[in-house]
Amino acid sequence: MLLRKGCLMAICFAFCWPLLTVSAEEDSLQPPESSDEGQVSWWLDSHESFSKTIGNWSTNMDSFLSGSQSSQQSDSNVQIRFGSVFNEDKSTGFFDFRTRLKLPNTQDRLRLIVESEPDSLAPESLRGESSQQNTLIDSALKSSVSAAVRYIEDDIGLDVDAGIRVDFPLDPFLRLRLKQGEVVDQWEWWQKQEAFAYYSKGIGARYGIGLGYVVTPTLDLGTDFGITWLDKEGLFYARENFFVQHQLDDSNRLRYQVSFLQSGEHELEPDSVLYNLQYERLLYKDWLIGQVIPQITHEADEDYEGKLSLTLSLAILLGPKYLH
């Protein structure tokens, strides 16, 4: 056991050390040239091509549905995140993506939303990545996608989604969300309510509340609480998070978090306690992000024996706004 934990810590140290010691201003972060003619490398060329395609697709769809040509740059975007989770006995891969296709001329309050769907309707119960599979390819092949039309009322913080979860069989759903919040000096609070109904997964409801405090422009701390009820399972899931976020510089950020998870049919009982350190670094401009998350999880069913895991991931952001 100690040997496995030591190996994971060594992997974490080896991965984090170069990221922490390399300055964001170093020339090594600049894109390499792929030929004497000044052609950019293939990955930069691919990023530019995909970003333009997303913008053109969104603009053309908006023009077709509204009957008028859009005069502003598309704000649609796609986020792809993938990586591996190393545990003491095995490793797994995950693949997630999310996209926002905004159609401003079709209707100011209407948006087409296409995004990946988590395996669980209760994020309060998640200890790690929601799409973990044996390999990264398995995760990508088994990822579920939903397509919905979202109606927005900013005045009251209301979102209403009506769509289909693209799985077999297809799973229609309806979601209603309300958000409230306010910033007063260095304090911020927020509150969220949600009700949802899936054809195959049943109905449910979620409530969340949070409080944050800005200590300095680069340091803030906060806490949030969330609880979800799933009718089909007849269970409540609850989670409390306490976190500190530290912006080291323009390219590096740290987040320290402790979480307490509970569940139960009529009375909430402890499930697990986990704490982790999340390190993020902008590897190139504002669209290529590396992330390292060492985590220790204590499960109630295993007498709270600590288990160490390490998540390594890469996020790629695509869209017209990332072309600058």
XYZ file of N, CA and C in Angstrom, residues 28-293:
798
model
N 9.608 28.874 -24.690
C 9.214 27.488 -24.930
C 7.718 27.320 -25.064
N 6.942 28.306 -24.573
C 5.494 28.222 -24.709
C 5.010 28.760 -26.043
N 5.896 29.343 -26.848
C 5.504 29.864 -28.132
C 5.367 28.727 -29.126
N 4.460 28.838 -30.097
C 4.225 27.745 -31.043
C 5.430 27.518 -31.931
N 5.828 26.252 -32.121
C 6.961 25.971 -32.989
C 6.593 26.128 -34.447
N 7.579 26.490 -35.247
C 7.372 26.568 -36.677
C 7.621 25.189 -37.276
N 6.793 24.781 -38.209
C 6.885 23.433 -38.749
C 7.699 23.364 -40.033
N 8.031 24.534 -40.658
C 8.804 24.516 -41.889
C 9.459 25.863 -42.086
N 10.393 25.926 -43.062
C 11.105 27.168 -43.337
C 10.181 28.216 -43.928
N 9.077 27.801 -44.507
C 8.131 28.757 -45.102
C 7.283 29.451 -44.053
N 7.466 29.134 -42.802
C 6.736 29.821 -41.739
C 5.364 29.239 -41.478
N 5.132 28.008 -41.939
C 3.842 27.383 -41.661
C 3.744 27.046 -40.174
N 2.602 27.316 -39.561
C 2.409 26.968 -38.163
C 2.280 25.467 -38.029
N 2.536 24.966 -36.817
C 2.481 23.532 -36.595
C 1.063 23.017 -36.813
N 0.956 21.703 -37.027
C -0.326 21.110 -37.413
C -1.380 21.297 -36.347
N -0.994 21.306 -35.047
C -2.009 21.405 -33.997
C -2.578 22.817 -33.919
N -1.750 23.833 -34.219
C -2.278 25.197 -34.271
C -3.178 25.377 -35.488
N -2.778 24.783 -36.606
C -3.579 24.871 -37.810
C -4.921 24.179 -37.612
N -4.912 23.021 -36.930
C -6.162 22.298 -36.656
C -7.071 23.094 -35.734
N -6.487 23.711 -34.702
C -7.276 24.526 -33.775
C -7.943 25.685 -34.505
N -7.197 26.359 -35.368
C -7.760 27.479 -36.120
C -8.872 27.027 -37.049
N -8.658 25.885 -37.722
C -9.659 25.378 -38.657
C -10.951 25.004 -37.943
N -10.843 24.259 -36.826
C -12.028 23.863 -36.077
C -12.749 25.080 -35.497
N -12.004 26.050 -34.991
C -12.611 27.246 -34.396
C -13.397 28.032 -35.438
N -12.837 28.174 -36.636
C -13.546 28.874 -37.707
C -14.789 28.101 -38.141
N -14.671 26.770 -38.192
C -15.817 25.940 -38.586
C -16.969 26.091 -37.598
N -16.642 26.114 -36.307
C -17.682 26.291 -35.281
C -18.371 27.635 -35.455
N -17.582 28.691 -35.691
C -18.162 30.014 -35.899
C -19.025 30.081 -37.142
N -18.555 29.512 -38.252
C -19.321 29.539 -39.502
C -20.603 28.725 -39.383
N -20.516 27.561 -38.744
C -21.693 26.716 -38.570
C -22.755 27.435 -37.753
N -22.329 28.062 -36.655
C -23.271 28.779 -35.803
C -23.886 29.965 -36.537
N -23.057 30.734 -37.262
C -23.554 31.910 -37.989
C -24.531 31.507 -39.094
N -24.197 30.469 -39.841
C -25.073 30.029 -40.926
C -26.397 29.489 -40.392
N -26.344 28.748 -39.286
C -27.576 28.243 -38.688
C -28.457 29.392 -38.205
N -27.844 30.406 -37.603
C -28.579 31.565 -37.119
C -29.220 32.309 -38.283
N -28.474 32.478 -39.382
C -29.001 33.187 -40.550
C -30.145 32.416 -41.197
N -30.013 31.080 -41.246
C -31.058 30.256 -41.857
C -32.350 30.315 -41.048
N -32.246 30.219 -39.709
C -33.439 30.190 -38.872
C -34.084 31.568 -38.717
N -33.264 32.639 -38.739
C -33.806 33.977 -38.507
C -34.157 34.697 -39.801
N -33.547 34.284 -40.937
C -33.797 34.953 -42.204
C -33.010 36.220 -42.394
N -32.064 36.512 -41.511
C -31.234 37.714 -41.638
C -29.779 37.364 -41.362
N -28.890 38.072 -42.069
C -27.467 37.813 -41.927
C -26.942 38.400 -40.625
N -26.171 37.609 -39.895
C -25.604 38.089 -38.637
C -24.438 39.013 -38.905
N -24.372 40.138 -38.157
C -23.307 41.130 -38.344
C -22.251 41.054 -37.247
N -22.433 40.205 -36.272
C -21.478 40.103 -35.172
C -20.784 38.750 -35.162
N -19.615 38.724 -34.555
C -18.844 37.490 -34.475
C -19.551 36.485 -33.574
N -19.549 35.239 -34.001
C -20.204 34.194 -33.224
C -19.513 34.002 -31.886
N -20.324 33.796 -30.845
C -19.808 33.535 -29.499
C -19.928 32.059 -29.142
N -20.215 31.213 -30.129
C -20.322 29.779 -29.877
C -18.941 29.198 -29.593
N -18.897 28.155 -28.785
C -17.613 27.565 -28.424
C -17.782 26.094 -28.057
N -16.678 25.381 -28.064
C -16.621 23.967 -27.715
C -15.463 23.762 -26.751
N -15.690 22.950 -25.727
C -14.622 22.583 -24.795
C -14.461 21.070 -24.810
N -13.247 20.617 -25.058
C -12.920 19.187 -25.026
C -11.920 18.967 -23.894
N -12.216 18.014 -23.035
C -11.317 17.697 -21.917
C -11.147 16.190 -21.828
N -9.912 15.739 -21.736
C -9.642 14.313 -21.667
C -8.398 14.084 -20.813
N -8.264 12.857 -20.310
C -7.114 12.548 -19.473
C -7.228 11.180 -18.852
N -6.429 10.960 -17.813
C -6.382 9.674 -17.127
C -6.437 9.882 -15.625
N -7.007 8.893 -14.937
C -7.049 8.876 -13.476
C -6.261 7.663 -13.003
N -5.208 7.896 -12.224
C -4.361 6.817 -11.722
C -4.721 6.543 -10.267
N -5.193 5.322 -10.006
C -5.492 4.879 -8.654
C -4.390 3.930 -8.176
N -4.539 3.426 -6.962
C -3.516 2.558 -6.403
C -3.478 1.188 -7.070
N -4.585 0.760 -7.677
C -4.620 -0.573 -8.275
C -4.856 -0.565 -9.779
N -5.305 0.560 -10.352
C -5.562 0.597 -11.784
C -5.622 2.048 -12.261
N -5.703 2.208 -13.575
C -5.868 3.531 -14.161
C -7.058 3.503 -15.114
N -7.748 4.631 -15.230
C -8.897 4.751 -16.120
C -8.780 6.027 -16.924
N -9.496 6.083 -18.039
C -9.500 7.272 -18.878
C -10.851 7.946 -18.880
N -10.890 9.207 -19.266
C -12.165 9.922 -19.373
C -12.086 10.903 -20.535
N -13.258 11.201 -21.084
C -13.372 12.124 -22.207
C -14.684 12.883 -22.049
N -14.612 14.205 -21.979
C -15.806 15.042 -21.843
C -15.737 16.182 -22.849
N -16.886 16.595 -23.334
C -16.920 17.804 -24.145
C -18.212 18.551 -23.874
N -18.150 19.839 -24.127
C -19.320 20.704 -23.941
C -19.289 21.800 -24.996
N -20.444 22.132 -25.514
C -20.504 23.160 -26.542
C -21.678 24.093 -26.289
N -21.534 25.319 -26.724
C -22.596 26.327 -26.648
C -22.751 26.961 -28.026
N -23.864 26.677 -28.694
C -24.171 27.278 -29.979
C -25.192 28.386 -29.758
N -24.750 29.636 -29.865
C -25.616 30.777 -29.580
C -26.125 31.367 -30.890
N -27.453 31.580 -30.944
C -28.105 32.088 -32.144
C -28.769 33.425 -31.827
N -28.019 34.536 -31.850
C -28.549 35.823 -31.388
C -29.676 36.386 -32.232
N -29.680 36.142 -33.552
C -30.723 36.710 -34.411
C -32.000 35.882 -34.405
N -31.868 34.589 -34.086
C -33.054 33.732 -34.070
C -34.015 34.173 -32.978
N -33.491 34.353 -31.788
C -34.268 34.894 -30.683
C -33.303 35.179 -29.544
N -33.367 36.385 -29.005
C -32.413 36.786 -27.986
C -32.433 35.856 -26.784
N -33.572 35.302 -26.491
C -33.703 34.476 -25.297
C -33.569 32.973 -25.580
N -33.280 32.620 -26.833
C -33.284 31.213 -27.212
C -31.878 30.772 -27.615
N -31.433 29.635 -27.089
C -30.117 29.101 -27.433
C -30.221 27.602 -27.675
N -29.429 27.139 -28.614
C -29.314 25.711 -28.855
C -28.123 25.200 -28.048
N -28.361 24.220 -27.190
C -27.329 23.697 -26.301
C -27.052 22.249 -26.658
N -25.811 21.956 -26.977
C -25.363 20.586 -27.204
C -24.222 20.323 -26.236
N -24.358 19.318 -25.386
C -23.342 19.085 -24.369
C -23.298 17.626 -23.966
N -22.189 17.249 -23.337
C -22.069 15.885 -22.834
C -22.916 15.742 -21.582
N -23.451 14.548 -21.387
C -24.296 14.271 -20.232
C -23.537 13.411 -19.225
N -23.470 13.808 -17.953
C -22.806 12.970 -16.952
C -23.575 11.675 -16.729
N -22.858 10.655 -16.272
C -23.501 9.362 -16.020
C -24.501 9.442 -14.875
N -24.277 10.371 -13.950
C -25.123 10.492 -12.773
C -25.913 11.790 -12.812
N -27.185 11.709 -12.425
C -28.000 12.911 -12.304
C -27.741 13.646 -10.986
N -26.933 13.033 -10.118
C -26.615 13.632 -8.821
C -25.117 13.901 -8.742
N -24.639 15.063 -9.192
C -23.198 15.361 -9.123
C -22.670 15.362 -7.697
N -23.564 15.491 -6.719
C -23.132 15.460 -5.323
C -22.514 14.119 -4.932
N -22.772 13.069 -5.715
C -22.279 11.739 -5.376
C -20.949 11.407 -6.055
N -20.461 12.282 -6.923
C -19.264 11.983 -7.703
C -17.998 12.170 -6.877
N -17.139 11.149 -6.892
C -15.829 11.234 -6.228
C -14.750 11.678 -7.195
N -14.946 11.395 -8.496
C -13.947 11.730 -9.497
C -14.610 12.204 -10.776
N -14.049 11.805 -11.913
C -14.602 12.202 -13.199
C -15.863 11.400 -13.501
N -16.857 12.066 -14.081
C -18.146 11.414 -14.302
C -18.111 10.408 -15.438
N -17.138 10.521 -16.356
C -17.138 9.656 -17.542
C -16.010 8.637 -17.522
N -15.514 8.274 -16.354
C -14.400 7.336 -16.267
C -14.760 5.965 -16.849
N -13.894 5.458 -17.708
C -14.005 4.107 -18.254
C -12.631 3.452 -18.185
N -12.551 2.202 -18.629
C -11.270 1.503 -18.571
C -10.191 2.219 -19.371
N -10.559 2.750 -20.545
C -9.611 3.477 -21.373
C -10.258 4.765 -21.866
N -9.420 5.664 -22.385
C -9.911 6.926 -22.924
C -10.849 6.694 -24.105
N -10.527 5.699 -24.940
C -11.373 5.398 -26.099
C -12.741 4.893 -25.653
N -12.761 4.024 -24.632
C -14.041 3.530 -24.107
C -14.885 4.684 -23.594
N -14.247 5.617 -22.905
C -14.978 6.758 -22.375
C -15.569 7.608 -23.494
N -14.770 7.846 -24.550
C -15.257 8.649 -25.671
C -16.417 7.961 -26.387
N -16.322 6.614 -26.567
C -17.369 5.874 -27.278
C -18.662 5.792 -26.477
N -18.543 5.788 -25.130
C -19.721 5.630 -24.289
C -20.278 6.958 -23.785
N -19.673 8.066 -24.206
C -20.160 9.370 -23.761
C -21.548 9.636 -24.326
N -22.433 10.129 -23.492
C -23.786 10.483 -23.913
C -23.854 11.976 -24.196
N -24.664 12.333 -25.157
C -24.793 13.728 -25.586
C -26.258 14.127 -25.521
N -26.498 15.363 -25.136
C -27.868 15.886 -25.153
C -27.925 17.121 -26.040
N -29.042 17.289 -26.707
C -29.308 18.468 -27.523
C -30.608 19.085 -27.030
N -30.555 20.365 -26.689
C -31.737 21.009 -26.106
C -31.854 22.442 -26.591
N -33.065 22.935 -26.566
C -33.336 24.349 -26.800
C -33.527 25.004 -25.438
N -32.751 26.035 -25.162
C -32.788 26.698 -23.858
C -33.451 28.063 -23.974
N -34.466 28.278 -23.160
C -35.130 29.580 -23.060
C -34.603 30.281 -21.810
N -34.208 31.546 -21.960
C -33.532 32.276 -20.887
C -34.315 33.525 -20.509
N -34.514 33.722 -19.230
C -35.070 34.946 -18.662
C -34.045 35.490 -17.664
N -33.169 36.383 -18.140
C -32.104 36.889 -17.282
C -32.623 37.682 -16.094
N -33.777 38.333 -16.248
C -34.298 39.186 -15.176
C -34.562 38.402 -13.901
N -34.997 37.166 -14.038
C -35.302 36.350 -12.851
C -34.364 35.151 -12.726
N -33.340 35.088 -13.593
C -32.383 33.993 -13.526
C -32.965 32.645 -13.898
N -33.862 32.608 -14.895
C -34.556 31.370 -15.261
C -33.983 30.783 -16.542
N -33.694 29.478 -16.525
C -33.339 28.710 -17.712
C -34.314 27.543 -17.825
N -34.849 27.339 -19.025
C -35.712 26.188 -19.277
C -35.149 25.433 -20.469
N -34.777 24.157 -20.270
C -34.236 23.314 -21.335
C -35.252 22.256 -21.722
N -35.469 22.114 -23.031
C -36.305 21.035 -23.551
C -35.505 20.353 -24.648
N -35.241 19.050 -24.488
C -34.396 18.399 -25.476
C -34.428 16.889 -25.385
N -33.391 16.270 -25.971
C -33.285 14.813 -26.043
C -31.868 14.400 -25.677
N -31.775 13.416 -24.818
C -30.493 12.787 -24.509
C -30.239 11.729 -25.581
N -29.164 11.946 -26.361
C -28.886 11.076 -27.500
C -28.250 9.793 -26.994
N -29.078 8.822 -26.730
C -28.651 7.506 -26.278
C -29.594 6.502 -26.926
N -29.427 5.259 -26.656
C -30.322 4.252 -27.234
C -31.000 3.486 -26.113
N -32.322 3.672 -25.957
C -33.177 4.509 -26.813
C -33.032 6.003 -26.475
N -33.545 6.855 -27.381
C -33.507 8.301 -27.147
C -34.293 8.651 -25.894
N -33.787 9.638 -25.162
C -34.352 9.956 -23.849
C -34.752 11.431 -23.784
N -36.021 11.773 -24.056
C -36.460 13.170 -23.947
C -36.398 13.645 -22.496
N -36.176 14.941 -22.307
C -36.119 15.486 -20.951
C -36.577 16.938 -20.949
N -36.879 17.399 -19.749
C -37.248 18.790 -19.512
C -36.587 19.238 -18.209
N -35.891 20.390 -18.245
C -35.208 20.917 -17.067
C -35.617 22.364 -16.846
N -35.799 22.722 -15.601
C -36.112 24.097 -15.224
C -35.144 24.519 -14.124
N -34.448 25.647 -14.340
C -33.447 26.106 -13.383
C -33.683 27.564 -13.024
N -33.481 27.891 -11.767
C -33.550 29.260 -11.274
C -32.251 29.589 -10.551
N -31.724 30.780 -10.797
C -30.478 31.200 -10.165
C -30.653 32.594 -9.569
N -30.105 32.763 -8.373
C -30.077 34.071 -7.731
C -28.683 34.268 -7.139
N -28.297 35.517 -7.010
C -26.996 35.798 -6.423
C -26.754 37.288 -6.330
N -25.745 37.645 -5.543
C -25.431 39.059 -5.354
C -23.995 39.198 -4.856
N -23.362 40.283 -5.270
C -22.010 40.609 -4.808
C -22.078 41.887 -3.991
N -21.598 41.811 -2.750
C -21.597 42.961 -1.849
C -20.175 43.129 -1.319
N -19.506 44.186 -1.808
C -18.108 44.426 -1.431
C -17.283 43.177 -1.767
N -16.675 42.563 -0.746
C -15.827 41.389 -0.973
C -16.593 40.069 -0.840
N -17.875 40.152 -0.531
C -18.682 38.952 -0.329
C -19.531 38.658 -1.567
N -19.775 37.381 -1.804
C -20.654 36.942 -2.878
C -21.458 35.736 -2.409
N -22.748 35.730 -2.740
C -23.577 34.569 -2.436
C -24.370 34.173 -3.672
N -24.713 32.905 -3.768
C -25.503 32.410 -4.889
C -26.402 31.268 -4.426
N -27.480 31.099 -5.179
C -28.477 30.086 -4.849
C -29.065 29.548 -6.147
N -29.253 28.221 -6.217
C -29.760 27.594 -7.424
C -30.836 26.576 -7.076
N -31.900 26.571 -7.864
C -32.944 25.560 -7.747
C -33.148 24.910 -9.111
N -33.403 23.631 -9.122
C -33.567 22.906 -10.388
C -34.561 21.772 -10.224
N -35.393 21.596 -11.244
C -36.301 20.446 -11.335
C -36.126 19.841 -12.720
N -36.104 18.510 -12.815
C -35.878 17.867 -14.109
C -36.695 16.595 -14.206
N -36.960 16.221 -15.450
C -37.703 14.991 -15.726
C -37.130 14.342 -16.973
N -36.655 13.083 -16.835
C -36.168 12.287 -17.946
C -37.143 11.133 -18.181
N -37.349 10.813 -19.450
C -38.300 9.754 -19.777
C -37.897 8.429 -19.142
N -36.594 8.100 -19.194
C -36.144 6.802 -18.696
C -35.618 6.862 -17.263
N -35.078 8.010 -16.850
C -34.443 8.104 -15.537
C -35.345 8.668 -14.462
N -36.528 9.120 -14.840
C -37.458 9.631 -13.841
C -37.271 11.111 -13.550
N -37.884 11.548 -12.464
C -37.872 12.959 -12.107
C -36.943 13.179 -10.911
N -36.606 14.447 -10.701
C -35.740 14.783 -9.582
C -35.705 16.275 -9.352
N -35.043 16.680 -8.276
C -34.925 18.090 -7.928
C -33.576 18.314 -7.259
N -33.072 19.538 -7.387
C -31.768 19.871 -6.820
C -31.812 21.286 -6.244
N -31.099 21.455 -5.126
C -30.971 22.780 -4.515
C -29.521 23.002 -4.117
N -29.014 24.199 -4.371
C -27.646 24.527 -4.003
C -27.522 25.951 -3.525
N -26.585 26.177 -2.599
C -26.339 27.512 -2.070
C -24.851 27.639 -1.778
N -24.310 28.830 -1.976
C -22.876 29.020 -1.753
C -22.553 30.413 -1.280
N -21.361 30.545 -0.690
C -20.884 31.823 -0.161
C -19.396 31.935 -0.457
N -18.974 33.088 -0.961
C -17.570 33.311 -1.276
C -17.076 34.628 -0.722
N -15.757 34.693 -0.467
C -15.137 35.913 0.067
C -13.812 36.141 -0.652
N -13.628 37.341 -1.191
C -12.407 37.704 -1.904
C -11.440 38.327 -0.913
N -10.365 37.616 -0.590
C -9.361 38.116 0.350
C -8.481 39.146 -0.330
N -7.944 38.787 -1.480
C -7.154 39.685 -2.318
C -7.571 39.443 -3.760
N -7.141 40.268 -4.722
C -7.498 40.013 -6.123
C -7.039 38.659 -6.630
N -6.081 38.026 -5.982
C -5.569 36.727 -6.435
C -5.903 35.584 -5.488
N -6.653 35.881 -4.409
C -6.964 34.836 -3.423
C -8.405 34.972 -2.960
N -9.174 33.909 -3.074
C -10.545 33.917 -2.565
C -10.864 32.553 -1.977
N -11.834 32.537 -1.100
C -12.251 31.300 -0.443
C -13.761 31.244 -0.393
N -14.295 30.060 -0.175
C -15.743 29.930 -0.156
C -16.193 28.543 0.251
N -17.499 28.394 0.295
C -18.113 27.124 0.625
C -19.441 27.018 -0.120
N -19.850 25.804 -0.444
C -21.157 25.611 -1.072
C -21.748 24.285 -0.610
N -23.063 24.210 -0.707
C -23.818 23.026 -0.298
C -24.819 22.694 -1.383
N -24.923 21.409 -1.716
C -25.890 20.969 -2.711
C -26.566 19.674 -2.296
N -27.843 19.555 -2.626
C -28.589 18.339 -2.320
C -29.503 18.006 -3.497
N -29.551 16.730 -3.855
C -30.346 16.250 -4.986
C -31.233 15.104 -4.538
N -32.472 15.109 -5.027
C -33.409 14.014 -4.771
C -33.757 13.358 -6.094
N -33.623 12.026 -6.157
C -33.967 11.253 -7.337
C -35.127 10.321 -7.001
N -36.254 10.524 -7.665
C -37.463 9.767 -7.353
C -37.299 8.283 -7.663
N -36.658 7.954 -8.779
C -36.540 6.560 -9.187
C -35.696 5.749 -8.211
N -34.669 6.371 -7.629
C -33.833 5.687 -6.648
C -34.372 5.844 -5.234
N -35.226 6.846 -5.036
C -35.759 7.103 -3.705
C -34.710 7.569 -2.724
N -33.675 8.266 -3.215
C -32.556 8.670 -2.373
C -32.278 10.160 -2.474
N -31.720 10.697 -1.392
C -31.176 12.050 -1.366
C -29.649 11.949 -1.398
N -29.012 12.863 -2.141
C -27.552 12.967 -2.162
C -27.174 14.391 -1.785
N -26.256 14.536 -0.843
C -25.844 15.860 -0.381
C -24.327 15.973 -0.409
N -23.843 17.198 -0.540
C -22.397 17.445 -0.595
C -22.092 18.843 -0.089
N -21.050 18.946 0.738
C -20.544 20.236 1.197
C -19.095 20.363 0.740
N -18.772 21.499 0.135
C -17.412 21.782 -0.321
C -16.868 23.017 0.387
N -15.607 22.952 0.784
C -14.884 24.097 1.311
C -13.631 24.261 0.457
N -13.410 25.459 -0.073
C -12.325 25.607 -1.039
C -11.615 26.950 -0.891
N -10.368 26.956 -1.351
C -9.538 28.157 -1.434
C -8.943 28.184 -2.836
N -9.082 29.319 -3.533
C -8.551 29.460 -4.878
C -7.450 30.516 -4.879
N -6.320 30.162 -5.486
C -5.155 31.041 -5.472
C -4.652 31.227 -6.902
N -4.725 32.461 -7.406
C -4.212 32.784 -8.732
C -2.743 33.169 -8.585
N -1.858 32.249 -8.948
C -0.430 32.491 -8.777
C 0.070 33.578 -9.713
N -0.337 33.519 -10.974
C -0.020 34.534 -11.975
C -1.016 34.368 -13.110
N -0.720 34.988 -14.259
C -1.666 34.928 -15.370
C -1.820 33.533 -15.950
N -0.880 32.635 -15.681
C -0.910 31.315 -16.302
C -1.121 30.167 -15.324
N -1.008 30.408 -14.027
C -1.050 29.322 -13.051
C -2.086 29.593 -11.965
N -2.826 28.541 -11.608
C -3.863 28.672 -10.588
C -3.919 27.406 -9.742
N -4.148 27.580 -8.447
C -4.287 26.469 -7.509
C -5.654 26.536 -6.832
N -6.196 25.366 -6.526
C -7.453 25.289 -5.778
C -7.321 24.165 -4.749
N -7.566 24.498 -3.495
C -7.542 23.511 -2.413
C -8.990 23.252 -2.000
N -9.374 21.980 -1.907
C -10.784 21.674 -1.639
C -10.929 20.476 -0.716
N -11.900 20.583 0.203
C -12.311 19.489 1.074
C -13.808 19.288 0.864
N -14.242 18.035 0.684
C -15.649 17.748 0.402
C -16.155 16.645 1.326
N -17.417 16.789 1.745
C -18.092 15.806 2.579
C -19.347 15.337 1.831
N -19.478 14.029 1.592
C -20.582 13.473 0.827
C -21.467 12.625 1.727
N -22.799 12.794 1.561
C -23.769 12.004 2.318
C -24.886 11.534 1.376
N -25.609 10.499 1.801
C -26.771 10.030 1.048
C -27.690 9.279 1.990
N -28.935 9.068 1.554
C -29.882 8.329 2.375
C -31.279 8.429 1.822
N -32.134 7.514 2.256
C -33.526 7.505 1.803
C -34.378 8.469 2.612
N -34.270 8.410 3.925
C -35.021 9.313 4.788
C -34.101 10.191 5.646
N -32.906 9.703 5.887
C -31.945 10.423 6.715
C -30.568 10.340 6.074
N -29.882 11.474 5.973
C -28.566 11.507 5.350
C -27.520 10.860 6.256
N -26.720 9.976 5.663
C -25.633 9.327 6.382
C -24.322 9.555 5.633
N -23.199 9.635 6.344
C -21.906 9.900 5.683
C -21.535 8.821 4.667
N -21.050 9.248 3.513
C -20.564 8.336 2.476
C -19.044 8.386 2.362
N -18.502 9.593 2.265
C -17.060 9.721 2.086
C -16.609 11.140 2.392
N -15.316 11.255 2.603
C -14.641 12.543 2.757
C -13.476 12.547 1.790
N -13.323 13.610 1.023
C -12.210 13.684 0.085
C -11.603 15.079 0.104
N -10.318 15.124 -0.123
C -9.642 16.410 -0.245
C -8.612 16.316 -1.357
N -8.502 17.406 -2.107
C -7.614 17.407 -3.257
C -6.982 18.772 -3.482
N -5.969 18.761 -4.297
C -5.284 19.964 -4.747
C -5.382 19.997 -6.264
N -5.966 21.061 -6.812
C -6.118 21.183 -8.253
C -5.157 22.250 -8.766
N -4.293 21.845 -9.688
C -3.352 22.785 -10.287
C -3.656 22.913 -11.770
N -3.854 24.146 -12.243
C -4.133 24.408 -13.651
C -3.085 25.365 -14.213
N -2.697 25.102 -15.443
C -1.732 25.971 -16.113
C -2.163 26.215 -17.555
N -2.135 27.482 -17.978
C -2.360 27.808 -19.376
C -1.097 27.445 -20.146
N -1.192 26.436 -20.979
C -0.034 25.976 -21.726
C 0.205 26.795 -22.983
N -0.888 27.315 -23.559
C -0.740 28.180 -24.727
C -1.948 29.112 -24.829
N -1.668 30.418 -24.849
C -2.705 31.447 -24.909
C -3.798 31.141 -23.883
N -5.068 31.227 -24.300
C -6.162 30.990 -23.361
C -6.999 29.780 -23.740
N -6.448 28.884 -24.606
C -7.274 27.774 -25.077
C -6.657 26.402 -24.861
N -5.453 26.307 -24.351
C -4.847 25.012 -24.068
C -4.456 24.976 -22.595
N -5.106 24.113 -21.826
C -4.980 24.119 -20.363
C -4.601 22.733 -19.873
N -3.578 22.664 -19.043
C -3.191 21.422 -18.393
C -3.650 21.414 -16.945
N -4.010 20.250 -16.442
C -4.534 20.150 -15.079
C -3.986 18.907 -14.382
N -3.601 19.083 -13.126
C -3.127 17.992 -12.281
C -3.922 18.015 -10.980
N -4.517 16.868 -10.590
C -5.328 16.800 -9.365
C -4.939 15.578 -8.551
